[in-house]
Amino acid sequence: MGIFGRSDDDVDDGGLRRRVEELERRVAALEWALRSAAGQAPAPPPVDDAVHEPVSAEVRQLALLGKKIEAIKVLREQTGLGLKECKDIVDRLA
């Protein structure tokens, strides 16, 4: 329950949550770019045009096979995104 007895879903945040999620995605993409430039990780996965998210072929395949939990775990490891963001991405892929 949020402030003054209202749930967090009832609060009009003016799109703040959406903007924060978009910034988290951008930061994750920048982290991928830095790691690949430093030679610490492979190049970032391609951005899926359908969901506008960094999604590797492995994540896409797991989602299409119905292995959503595994796909979410792999996506979190690859991008550093939060659980909810990864779940939303995998749900859009499946």
Coordinates of C-alpha atoms in Angstrom, one line a residue:
M1 CA 0.0 0.0 0.0
G2 CA 1.3 3.4 -0.9
I3 CA 1.1 6.8 0.7
F4 CA -2.2 7.8 2.2
G5 CA -3.7 4.3 1.8
R6 CA -3.5 4.3 -1.9
S7 CA -1.9 1.4 -3.8
D8 CA 1.1 2.1 -6.0
D9 CA -1.1 1.2 -9.0
D10 CA -3.5 4.1 -8.2
V11 CA -0.7 6.7 -8.2
D12 CA -0.6 8.8 -11.4
D13 CA 3.2 9.2 -11.8
G14 CA 3.0 11.0 -15.1
G15 CA 4.8 8.2 -16.9
L16 CA 7.6 8.1 -14.5
R17 CA 7.7 4.3 -14.2
R18 CA 7.7 3.9 -18.0
R19 CA 10.6 6.4 -18.3
V20 CA 12.6 4.7 -15.5
E21 CA 12.1 1.3 -17.2
E22 CA 13.3 2.8 -20.5
L23 CA 16.4 4.3 -18.8
E24 CA 17.1 0.9 -17.2
R25 CA 17.0 -0.7 -20.7
R26 CA 19.3 2.0 -22.1
V27 CA 21.8 1.6 -19.2
A28 CA 21.8 -2.2 -19.7
A29 CA 22.6 -1.6 -23.5
L30 CA 25.4 0.7 -22.5
E31 CA 26.8 -1.8 -20.1
W32 CA 26.8 -4.4 -22.9
A33 CA 28.6 -2.0 -25.2
L34 CA 31.3 -1.2 -22.5
R35 CA 31.8 -4.9 -21.8
S36 CA 32.2 -5.8 -25.4
A37 CA 34.6 -2.8 -26.0
A38 CA 36.7 -4.0 -23.0
G39 CA 36.7 -7.5 -24.3
Q40 CA 34.9 -8.9 -21.3
A41 CA 31.8 -10.1 -23.1
P42 CA 30.5 -10.8 -26.6
A43 CA 28.9 -8.1 -28.6
P44 CA 25.4 -7.1 -27.3
P45 CA 22.5 -9.1 -28.6
P46 CA 20.6 -7.7 -31.5
V47 CA 17.6 -5.5 -30.7
D48 CA 14.4 -7.3 -31.5
D49 CA 12.3 -5.0 -33.7
A50 CA 9.0 -6.3 -32.3
V51 CA 9.8 -5.5 -28.7
H52 CA 12.6 -2.9 -29.0
E53 CA 14.7 -4.8 -26.4
P54 CA 18.1 -6.4 -26.5
V55 CA 17.2 -10.0 -27.0
S56 CA 19.7 -12.8 -27.9
A57 CA 18.9 -15.8 -30.1
E58 CA 19.1 -18.0 -27.0
V59 CA 16.4 -16.0 -25.1
R60 CA 14.2 -15.9 -28.2
Q61 CA 14.5 -19.7 -28.7
L62 CA 13.8 -20.5 -25.1
A63 CA 10.7 -18.2 -25.1
L64 CA 9.4 -19.8 -28.3
L65 CA 9.9 -23.3 -26.8
G66 CA 7.7 -22.3 -23.8
K67 CA 10.7 -22.2 -21.4
K68 CA 9.8 -18.8 -20.1
I69 CA 11.5 -19.1 -16.7
E70 CA 14.8 -20.1 -18.3
A71 CA 14.5 -17.4 -20.9
I72 CA 13.9 -14.8 -18.1
K73 CA 17.0 -16.0 -16.2
V74 CA 19.2 -15.9 -19.3
L75 CA 17.9 -12.4 -20.2
R76 CA 18.6 -11.1 -16.7
E77 CA 22.1 -12.5 -16.8
Q78 CA 22.8 -11.0 -20.3
T79 CA 21.3 -7.6 -19.8
G80 CA 21.2 -6.8 -16.0
L81 CA 17.5 -5.8 -16.3
G82 CA 15.1 -6.5 -13.5
L83 CA 12.8 -9.4 -13.1
K84 CA 9.7 -7.6 -14.2
E85 CA 11.3 -6.1 -17.2
C86 CA 12.7 -9.4 -18.3
K87 CA 9.3 -11.2 -17.7
D88 CA 7.5 -8.5 -19.8
I89 CA 10.0 -9.0 -22.7
V90 CA 9.8 -12.7 -22.6
D91 CA 6.0 -12.6 -22.5
R92 CA 6.0 -10.4 -25.6
L93 CA 8.3 -12.9 -27.4
A94 CA 6.3 -16.0 -26.6

